Amino acid sequence: MPERSLLASAPAMPRAALGWAGLALLAAVLALAVALTRPPLPGDPAVTQALEQILLWQSLVPRAVTALLAGAALGLSGALLQQVLRNPIADPSTLGIASGAQLALTIATAYAPVLIAFSREAVALTGGLAAVGIILGLSWRRGLDPITVVLSGMVISLIAAALSATVILAKGEYVLSLFIWGAGSLNQQSWDAVIALAPRLALGFAAALLLLRPLGLLGLDDRSARSLGLALHGARLLVIAVAVWLAATVTAEIGVIGFVGLAAPALARIAGARTPRQILLAAPVIGAIILSLTDSAVQLLGSGTADLAPTGAATALLGGPLLLWLLPRVRMVHRAQAGLPPSAPHRVRRPLTAAIWLAGLAVLLVIVALTLGRGPDGWEIATGAVFSDLLPFRGPRIVAAGMAGAMLGAAGTLMQRLTGNPLAGPEVLGVSAGGGVGLAVTLFLVPVLNPLYLVLGIALGSLAVLLVMLALAARSGFGPERLLLAGIAMGALCMALISTVLAQGDLRAYVLLVWMSGSTNRVGEIEAWTGVIAAAVLIAPLFLFWRWLDILPLGAGSSRSLGLGLTRSRLTLATFGALLTGFASFLIGPLSLIGLIAPHLARLTGFARGNHQLLAAVLIGGATMILADWLSRIAAFPYQVPVGLFAALIGGPYLIWLLSRGDTDG
Amino acid sequence: MRLTRRQMLALAGAIALPAPARAAGLRVATVDWAVLETLLALGVVPVAATELLQFHEVAVEPAVPASVTDLGLRGTVNFELLRLTRPDLIFSSSFYVSSEPRMRLIAPVESFAIYARGQPPFDAAVRMTRSIGQRLGLAEAAERYIAETEAEFAGLRERLKSHDGRAVIPINLGDPRHFRVFGADSMFGEVLSRLNLANAWTEATSYSAMAPVGLEALARVPEAWIVMIPPVPPDAERILARSAFWNALPNVRAGRVLRLGSINPYGALPAARRFARLLVEAFGHAGTKPLG
């Protein structure tokens, strides 16, 4: 077995290596069990015997080998990215490589099938490179600061996911292949994937070994590396290109396999790997073992003809909790603490007057959205009879969008103050995705699509995730980096559960997909009133908690010394945050970035105190969503673009722009 | 034309109630494709329907006249536009339950459920055709269409007399490695049993289809006719052609692979008839030239 010899070459970690050797053995046993427990083929023995041979050598064995190779490629890709970006949470999924490749393949499948027929890999690579190119371009000015890179990656991923959902909805009949692909499935009937992966893995590995010395230097900070005479950017870009290539090939061959690229290097470090050389050797082995174990498990637990769940979803299901459990044990050694986004350059002198201006802007947007639109004969300003005709359709969605934006603004402010982490938000902490899991569970348990149950399901899912995140943060005193990592892990875990449901491709999948795309189109009076009441009931009391909002970000010590009941205040605010997120994502889906962006914009405009930031974030969130809703209605008339997509398209680039110019301001 | 008892009753109903008789001139709109094809089959041109570009590609027939307004995606019906087309009646389906209150603001809504859990879709499609006919004062046309459907099936069964008795597995390739399979509870499954053909897929499916199934599952049905329903992914044909596994399948070696034209898997009677007709035609060709 190749794994043994590689592990043996890293003598610095004998005990952990023994454990991993045991796991490798388990993986081999499970793979064998898969081969032995297949139900026999029906029919004439003379025919089935030949068929069994074909099945073994053209399906089972290539599948097992593909799992090993793909796992190794992802592990290597993650290790390279983490090393070169000096970023413990970099991997093909956090950098948007997988989403970029997925979006490119989705668009090509739907609109330019010739490209897919030409080369799946080339399409995926183009998408992956484009995503990484955008992310690196945006974070270049901040010296590829880890947090900026990962945040940009997440924004790109969210936009790509929203675009993909939109394309799938627009091209309904292609849904199936895109779902399978998105969930990452390892079924094989030939050696094609092995033939594609093996040489690329070998080349990538060779390149990684050649770049070992420069990689070691890249672990130092920029100034020291440059003084050693290394062509820093050239080496960096080369390593990144190799990593993207590996990840894009895996994505093109078998789809999105979440987590392996993130978990493998992390587990390697936990196992005791210290030097870049040790990590580069151990991560591919560990990645191969993880993916092999997972793939055997879904086959053994499946029905014999169909797997229990797509393997890519299962890796995230297994890897997510594993990573959450391991997080407190991750040592983030020899890494400079990442810089946080800029604070406000100045404070608004009269916050209330400024807030009134913001409210005025929101009202103006409402008027535009109510009257200006497109009809069969082009642009129209609705007045009189036409206005009252269209009001029952335009009114509720504008109200719902505005209220959802306001609630997300409030929820984001709460979460950022609560965790003391300026990057927290419903989307970043996986809270919105948790709502999706709640919705999926509700869809399975409740036969009738009752809106009330759906809201409850989303709210409970959101609350569960938020409580887990808070418990994690509280127990280990997570810094921003770890909380972000935990949030990304949680989000990936939840999205994996959701994609398992989506892979079923039935009515429930359709409901989930429409929800994910974040369309306000189905919103009626009931939903609009739900939004108004929820916003009023949940946002108004928050202003009573102004003291908590001001004190909590100072940290546990200061909060306690100021006489704050820490558990009670945190739990109260968390419940409010989860309910706000639940109601908002019921109305506009999970993908908008408003919950992250609105509080930022509020702070950057100069609303510094808790109360003022909250008020401004509520207004900014509401106004942005109303604008997004209007754009979604008119952009591709009569076809409608989901509003969540537009919100992400408005908010995402703005946030990245703010982050990228931050170093000049503060 | 001889009328059955049921048809007589339907006719009597149509005469007794004045409303449906007057309804012939109604401006009808629909958000559902199964209703759309039924309307067109009965000779009714709706004022508006959804996603017409895709309908032309997927359902293919019946042709949609240019006068029908496109209401946008099935998932996000443009209600403003629906309002502006001023329908008198909107036909909906169980997929749109949550949007019904919105549509009621525009016009009365009548909803059908062909595809529901645990309900055979063919009979539901017959019932829907009949209800639409009665509602629009076209009960006679509806009964005629249902009778035509039965007659066409009888004719096709006759043509299948010489069939080899092997089962059929209707699949839709998702990518070169996976398919979704249509079970007994799908419209395709129901059409097969009405043609006296067995469905080779005997495992349970929910909401008509099961997905994703690895291509290697086809080794479990070596005798069956593999019937491929479009869309076929662009690279699938190329990859399958040189796949050792695919070419080793007894069905493929014996040429028991049929490629049909595009059919809406969630259609009504017109889609069922189209599937039956294309399938029997494909069987006819399969006898003369090798496939696979």
Tab-separated table of N, CA, C and O in Angstrom, chain A residues 164-244:
chain	number	residue	atom	x	y	z
A	164	SER	N	-26.067	29.497	-9.731
A	164	SER	CA	-26.309	28.115	-10.138
A	164	SER	C	-27.766	27.735	-9.918
A	164	SER	O	-28.401	27.142	-10.799
A	165	ALA	N	-28.303	28.085	-8.737
A	165	ALA	CA	-29.700	27.768	-8.443
A	165	ALA	C	-30.613	28.433	-9.464
A	165	ALA	O	-31.594	27.845	-9.925
A	166	THR	N	-30.274	29.678	-9.843
A	166	THR	CA	-31.081	30.387	-10.823
A	166	THR	C	-31.071	29.666	-12.167
A	166	THR	O	-32.109	29.469	-12.794
A	167	VAL	N	-29.877	29.252	-12.594
A	167	VAL	CA	-29.765	28.569	-13.884
A	167	VAL	C	-30.533	27.243	-13.847
A	167	VAL	O	-31.245	26.901	-14.800
A	168	ILE	N	-30.418	26.514	-12.729
A	168	ILE	CA	-31.113	25.232	-12.624
A	168	ILE	C	-32.619	25.443	-12.708
A	168	ILE	O	-33.328	24.728	-13.411
A	169	LEU	N	-33.115	26.477	-12.006
A	169	LEU	CA	-34.549	26.748	-12.050
A	169	LEU	C	-34.979	27.124	-13.460
A	169	LEU	O	-36.066	26.767	-13.906
A	170	ALA	N	-34.107	27.856	-14.165
A	170	ALA	CA	-34.461	28.297	-15.506
A	170	ALA	C	-34.416	27.153	-16.501
A	170	ALA	O	-35.064	27.183	-17.532
A	171	LYS	N	-33.632	26.131	-16.217
A	171	LYS	CA	-33.466	25.017	-17.138
A	171	LYS	C	-33.893	23.729	-16.453
A	171	LYS	O	-33.086	22.834	-16.254
A	172	GLY	N	-35.146	23.666	-16.065
A	172	GLY	CA	-35.635	22.606	-15.208
A	172	GLY	C	-35.210	21.210	-15.581
A	172	GLY	O	-34.891	20.402	-14.717
A	173	GLU	N	-35.171	20.908	-16.876
A	173	GLU	CA	-34.964	19.530	-17.266
A	173	GLU	C	-33.527	19.065	-17.090
A	173	GLU	O	-33.233	17.887	-17.179
A	174	TYR	N	-32.630	19.991	-16.851
A	174	TYR	CA	-31.250	19.583	-16.613
A	174	TYR	C	-30.977	19.383	-15.133
A	174	TYR	O	-29.880	19.052	-14.736
A	175	VAL	N	-32.002	19.611	-14.332
A	175	VAL	CA	-31.850	19.597	-12.885
A	175	VAL	C	-31.077	18.382	-12.395
A	175	VAL	O	-30.133	18.494	-11.639
A	176	LEU	N	-31.466	17.216	-12.891
A	176	LEU	CA	-30.923	15.981	-12.351
A	176	LEU	C	-29.407	15.945	-12.400
A	176	LEU	O	-28.743	15.758	-11.385
A	177	SER	N	-28.847	16.151	-13.588
A	177	SER	CA	-27.407	15.995	-13.711
A	177	SER	C	-26.700	17.023	-12.845
A	177	SER	O	-25.673	16.742	-12.244
A	178	LEU	N	-27.253	18.208	-12.746
A	178	LEU	CA	-26.606	19.239	-11.962
A	178	LEU	C	-26.646	18.908	-10.475
A	178	LEU	O	-25.709	19.170	-9.745
A	179	PHE	N	-27.724	18.301	-10.026
A	179	PHE	CA	-27.819	17.913	-8.621
A	179	PHE	C	-26.789	16.860	-8.266
A	179	PHE	O	-26.079	16.961	-7.280
A	180	ILE	N	-26.736	15.814	-9.099
A	180	ILE	CA	-25.793	14.742	-8.842
A	180	ILE	C	-24.401	15.325	-8.773
A	180	ILE	O	-23.622	15.054	-7.876
A	181	TRP	N	-24.142	16.192	-9.746
A	181	TRP	CA	-22.837	16.761	-9.849
A	181	TRP	C	-22.537	17.604	-8.620
A	181	TRP	O	-21.480	17.499	-8.016
A	182	GLY	N	-23.511	18.413	-8.235
A	182	GLY	CA	-23.303	19.288	-7.092
A	182	GLY	C	-23.059	18.517	-5.822
A	182	GLY	O	-22.334	18.951	-4.933
A	183	ALA	N	-23.646	17.331	-5.709
A	183	ALA	CA	-23.506	16.582	-4.473
A	183	ALA	C	-22.260	15.705	-4.482
A	183	ALA	O	-21.860	15.197	-3.457
A	184	GLY	N	-21.630	15.515	-5.624
A	184	GLY	CA	-20.392	14.759	-5.668
A	184	GLY	C	-20.601	13.277	-5.461
A	184	GLY	O	-20.699	12.795	-4.349
A	185	SER	N	-20.691	12.529	-6.568
A	185	SER	CA	-20.945	11.105	-6.462
A	185	SER	C	-19.813	10.337	-7.138
A	185	SER	O	-19.284	10.761	-8.158
A	186	LEU	N	-19.443	9.202	-6.560
A	186	LEU	CA	-18.253	8.496	-7.038
A	186	LEU	C	-18.551	7.290	-7.921
A	186	LEU	O	-17.636	6.538	-8.247
A	187	ASN	N	-19.821	7.070	-8.283
A	187	ASN	CA	-20.107	5.907	-9.133
A	187	ASN	C	-19.205	5.903	-10.363
A	187	ASN	O	-19.038	6.925	-11.008
A	188	GLN	N	-18.625	4.750	-10.668
A	188	GLN	CA	-17.758	4.632	-11.840
A	188	GLN	C	-18.170	3.424	-12.658
A	188	GLN	O	-18.588	2.411	-12.104
A	189	GLN	N	-18.012	3.532	-13.982
A	189	GLN	CA	-18.180	2.358	-14.827
A	189	GLN	C	-16.996	2.198	-15.758
A	189	GLN	O	-17.041	1.495	-16.747
A	190	SER	N	-15.917	2.915	-15.475
A	190	SER	CA	-14.728	2.793	-16.314
A	190	SER	C	-13.540	3.327	-15.508
A	190	SER	O	-13.697	3.799	-14.386
A	191	TRP	N	-12.369	3.267	-16.134
A	191	TRP	CA	-11.165	3.776	-15.474
A	191	TRP	C	-10.893	5.211	-15.861
A	191	TRP	O	-9.806	5.741	-15.572
A	192	ASP	N	-11.861	5.872	-16.529
A	192	ASP	CA	-11.622	7.225	-17.024
A	192	ASP	C	-11.178	8.185	-15.924
A	192	ASP	O	-10.217	8.932	-16.093
A	193	ALA	N	-11.897	8.175	-14.799
A	193	ALA	CA	-11.573	9.116	-13.728
A	193	ALA	C	-10.182	8.831	-13.176
A	193	ALA	O	-9.404	9.745	-12.889
A	194	VAL	N	-9.860	7.554	-13.041
A	194	VAL	CA	-8.539	7.176	-12.541
A	194	VAL	C	-7.465	7.666	-13.509
A	194	VAL	O	-6.464	8.272	-13.100
A	195	ILE	N	-7.725	7.439	-14.800
A	195	ILE	CA	-6.750	7.841	-15.820
A	195	ILE	C	-6.580	9.357	-15.817
A	195	ILE	O	-5.493	9.880	-16.040
A	196	ALA	N	-7.674	10.074	-15.539
A	196	ALA	CA	-7.576	11.531	-15.509
A	196	ALA	C	-6.857	11.997	-14.248
A	196	ALA	O	-6.045	12.926	-14.289
A	197	LEU	N	-7.152	11.360	-13.118
A	197	LEU	CA	-6.656	11.865	-11.837
A	197	LEU	C	-5.203	11.477	-11.568
A	197	LEU	O	-4.422	12.283	-11.073
A	198	ALA	N	-4.839	10.224	-11.874
A	198	ALA	CA	-3.529	9.716	-11.449
A	198	ALA	C	-2.356	10.566	-11.947
A	198	ALA	O	-1.536	11.015	-11.131
A	199	PRO	N	-2.261	10.842	-13.260
A	199	PRO	CA	-1.099	11.630	-13.693
A	199	PRO	C	-1.108	13.045	-13.141
A	199	PRO	O	-0.046	13.594	-12.824
A	200	ARG	N	-2.313	13.617	-12.984
A	200	ARG	CA	-2.377	14.982	-12.462
A	200	ARG	C	-1.939	15.017	-11.009
A	200	ARG	O	-1.258	15.939	-10.574
A	201	LEU	N	-2.340	13.988	-10.262
A	201	LEU	CA	-1.915	13.914	-8.866
A	201	LEU	C	-0.402	13.762	-8.797
A	201	LEU	O	0.265	14.434	-8.004
A	202	ALA	N	0.144	12.903	-9.642
A	202	ALA	CA	1.592	12.692	-9.641
A	202	ALA	C	2.324	13.985	-9.988
A	202	ALA	O	3.283	14.377	-9.304
A	203	LEU	N	1.843	14.668	-11.035
A	203	LEU	CA	2.468	15.932	-11.434
A	203	LEU	C	2.372	16.969	-10.314
A	203	LEU	O	3.339	17.661	-10.014
A	204	GLY	N	1.172	17.056	-9.726
A	204	GLY	CA	0.963	18.018	-8.655
A	204	GLY	C	1.888	17.735	-7.487
A	204	GLY	O	2.460	18.643	-6.881
A	205	PHE	N	2.037	16.462	-7.192
A	205	PHE	CA	2.880	16.063	-6.077
A	205	PHE	C	4.335	16.401	-6.372
A	205	PHE	O	5.043	16.941	-5.508
A	206	ALA	N	4.770	16.122	-7.603
A	206	ALA	CA	6.144	16.435	-7.995
A	206	ALA	C	6.386	17.939	-7.888
A	206	ALA	O	7.406	18.381	-7.331
A	207	ALA	N	5.422	18.703	-8.398
A	207	ALA	CA	5.563	20.159	-8.341
A	207	ALA	C	5.634	20.628	-6.896
A	207	ALA	O	6.439	21.502	-6.547
A	208	ALA	N	4.803	20.023	-6.045
A	208	ALA	CA	4.793	20.410	-4.636
A	208	ALA	C	6.153	20.134	-4.000
A	208	ALA	O	6.672	20.952	-3.231
A	209	LEU	N	6.748	18.990	-4.309
A	209	LEU	CA	8.045	18.645	-3.726
A	209	LEU	C	9.134	19.606	-4.220
A	209	LEU	O	9.994	20.036	-3.443
A	210	LEU	N	9.050	19.964	-5.509
A	210	LEU	CA	10.018	20.911	-6.058
A	210	LEU	C	9.916	22.263	-5.359
A	210	LEU	O	10.903	22.958	-5.166
A	211	LEU	N	8.678	22.597	-5.010
A	211	LEU	CA	8.453	23.915	-4.419
A	211	LEU	C	8.573	23.888	-2.899
A	211	LEU	O	8.198	24.844	-2.239
A	212	LEU	N	9.062	22.764	-2.368
A	212	LEU	CA	9.124	22.633	-0.912
A	212	LEU	C	9.904	23.766	-0.258
A	212	LEU	O	9.465	24.361	0.720
A	213	ARG	N	11.083	24.055	-0.800
A	213	ARG	CA	11.913	25.076	-0.174
A	213	ARG	C	11.228	26.441	-0.216
A	213	ARG	O	11.036	27.059	0.830
A	214	PRO	N	10.779	26.846	-1.420
A	214	PRO	CA	10.024	28.107	-1.435
A	214	PRO	C	8.811	28.074	-0.517
A	214	PRO	O	8.489	29.070	0.122
A	215	LEU	N	8.171	26.911	-0.423
A	215	LEU	CA	6.982	26.821	0.431
A	215	LEU	C	7.341	27.066	1.881
A	215	LEU	O	6.623	27.756	2.607
A	216	GLY	N	8.445	26.498	2.314
A	216	GLY	CA	8.888	26.713	3.686
A	216	GLY	C	9.091	28.190	3.941
A	216	GLY	O	8.702	28.721	4.983
A	217	LEU	N	9.668	28.862	2.965
A	217	LEU	CA	9.922	30.292	3.125
A	217	LEU	C	8.621	31.077	3.139
A	217	LEU	O	8.503	32.088	3.812
A	218	LEU	N	7.629	30.574	2.385
A	218	LEU	CA	6.360	31.285	2.346
A	218	LEU	C	5.669	31.242	3.696
A	218	LEU	O	4.803	32.048	3.976
A	219	GLY	N	6.045	30.273	4.508
A	219	GLY	CA	5.488	30.216	5.856
A	219	GLY	C	5.949	31.399	6.687
A	219	GLY	O	5.312	31.772	7.659
A	220	LEU	N	7.088	31.972	6.321
A	220	LEU	CA	7.539	33.191	6.997
A	220	LEU	C	6.676	34.347	6.518
A	220	LEU	O	5.939	34.225	5.564
A	221	ASP	N	6.818	35.491	7.154
A	221	ASP	CA	6.020	36.589	6.626
A	221	ASP	C	6.731	37.198	5.423
A	221	ASP	O	7.895	36.899	5.128
A	222	ASP	N	6.004	38.031	4.697
A	222	ASP	CA	6.472	38.501	3.403
A	222	ASP	C	7.868	39.124	3.457
A	222	ASP	O	8.711	38.865	2.623
A	223	ARG	N	8.097	39.964	4.465
A	223	ARG	CA	9.332	40.737	4.484
A	223	ARG	C	10.545	39.808	4.612
A	223	ARG	O	11.507	39.917	3.872
A	224	SER	N	10.426	38.837	5.542
A	224	SER	CA	11.559	37.942	5.732
A	224	SER	C	11.789	37.111	4.476
A	224	SER	O	12.922	36.864	4.086
A	225	ALA	N	10.671	36.664	3.848
A	225	ALA	CA	10.805	35.843	2.656
A	225	ALA	C	11.494	36.629	1.543
A	225	ALA	O	12.388	36.129	0.861
A	226	ARG	N	11.092	37.876	1.392
A	226	ARG	CA	11.653	38.665	0.307
A	226	ARG	C	13.136	38.917	0.545
A	226	ARG	O	13.944	38.897	-0.373
A	227	SER	N	13.485	39.127	1.820
A	227	SER	CA	14.888	39.400	2.114
A	227	SER	C	15.741	38.174	1.820
A	227	SER	O	16.942	38.266	1.662
A	228	LEU	N	15.145	37.001	1.777
A	228	LEU	CA	15.892	35.798	1.429
A	228	LEU	C	16.010	35.645	-0.092
A	228	LEU	O	16.503	34.639	-0.585
A	229	GLY	N	15.477	36.626	-0.830
A	229	GLY	CA	15.710	36.657	-2.268
A	229	GLY	C	14.772	35.762	-3.061
A	229	GLY	O	15.087	35.322	-4.146
A	230	LEU	N	13.616	35.494	-2.517
A	230	LEU	CA	12.683	34.619	-3.227
A	230	LEU	C	11.748	35.459	-4.089
A	230	LEU	O	11.236	36.480	-3.654
A	231	ALA	N	11.537	35.021	-5.300
A	231	ALA	CA	10.541	35.697	-6.134
A	231	ALA	C	9.182	35.303	-5.593
A	231	ALA	O	8.587	34.307	-5.999
A	232	LEU	N	8.726	36.082	-4.624
A	232	LEU	CA	7.611	35.656	-3.788
A	232	LEU	C	6.339	35.402	-4.588
A	232	LEU	O	5.752	34.326	-4.540
A	233	HIS	N	5.926	36.422	-5.353
A	233	HIS	CA	4.637	36.296	-6.018
A	233	HIS	C	4.648	35.192	-7.062
A	233	HIS	O	3.683	34.456	-7.200
A	234	GLY	N	5.747	35.067	-7.775
A	234	GLY	CA	5.838	34.035	-8.804
A	234	GLY	C	5.647	32.651	-8.213
A	234	GLY	O	4.816	31.860	-8.680
A	235	ALA	N	6.357	32.359	-7.130
A	235	ALA	CA	6.249	31.040	-6.495
A	235	ALA	C	4.842	30.815	-5.977
A	235	ALA	O	4.255	29.739	-6.146
A	236	ARG	N	4.300	31.850	-5.359
A	236	ARG	CA	2.942	31.745	-4.825
A	236	ARG	C	1.941	31.374	-5.915
A	236	ARG	O	1.161	30.441	-5.784
A	237	LEU	N	1.994	32.131	-7.000
A	237	LEU	CA	1.018	31.919	-8.065
A	237	LEU	C	1.153	30.523	-8.667
A	237	LEU	O	0.159	29.876	-8.990
A	238	LEU	N	2.388	30.061	-8.773
A	238	LEU	CA	2.624	28.742	-9.330
A	238	LEU	C	1.970	27.666	-8.459
A	238	LEU	O	1.275	26.769	-8.940
A	239	VAL	N	2.195	27.775	-7.153
A	239	VAL	CA	1.625	26.792	-6.230
A	239	VAL	C	0.096	26.851	-6.280
A	239	VAL	O	-0.587	25.822	-6.322
A	240	ILE	N	-0.443	28.080	-6.291
A	240	ILE	CA	-1.899	28.215	-6.333
A	240	ILE	C	-2.456	27.572	-7.596
A	240	ILE	O	-3.465	26.860	-7.572
A	241	ALA	N	-1.766	27.790	-8.731
A	241	ALA	CA	-2.242	27.220	-9.994
A	241	ALA	C	-2.293	25.692	-9.911
A	241	ALA	O	-3.259	25.068	-10.346
A	242	VAL	N	-1.256	25.092	-9.325
A	242	VAL	CA	-1.241	23.629	-9.174
A	242	VAL	C	-2.424	23.177	-8.318
A	242	VAL	O	-3.145	22.233	-8.664
A	243	ALA	N	-2.650	23.887	-7.215
A	243	ALA	CA	-3.732	23.508	-6.301
A	243	ALA	C	-5.093	23.618	-6.981
A	243	ALA	O	-5.947	22.732	-6.853
A	244	VAL	N	-5.290	24.717	-7.718
A	244	VAL	CA	-6.573	24.903	-8.407
A	244	VAL	C	-6.776	23.801	-9.437
A	244	VAL	O	-7.869	23.245	-9.582
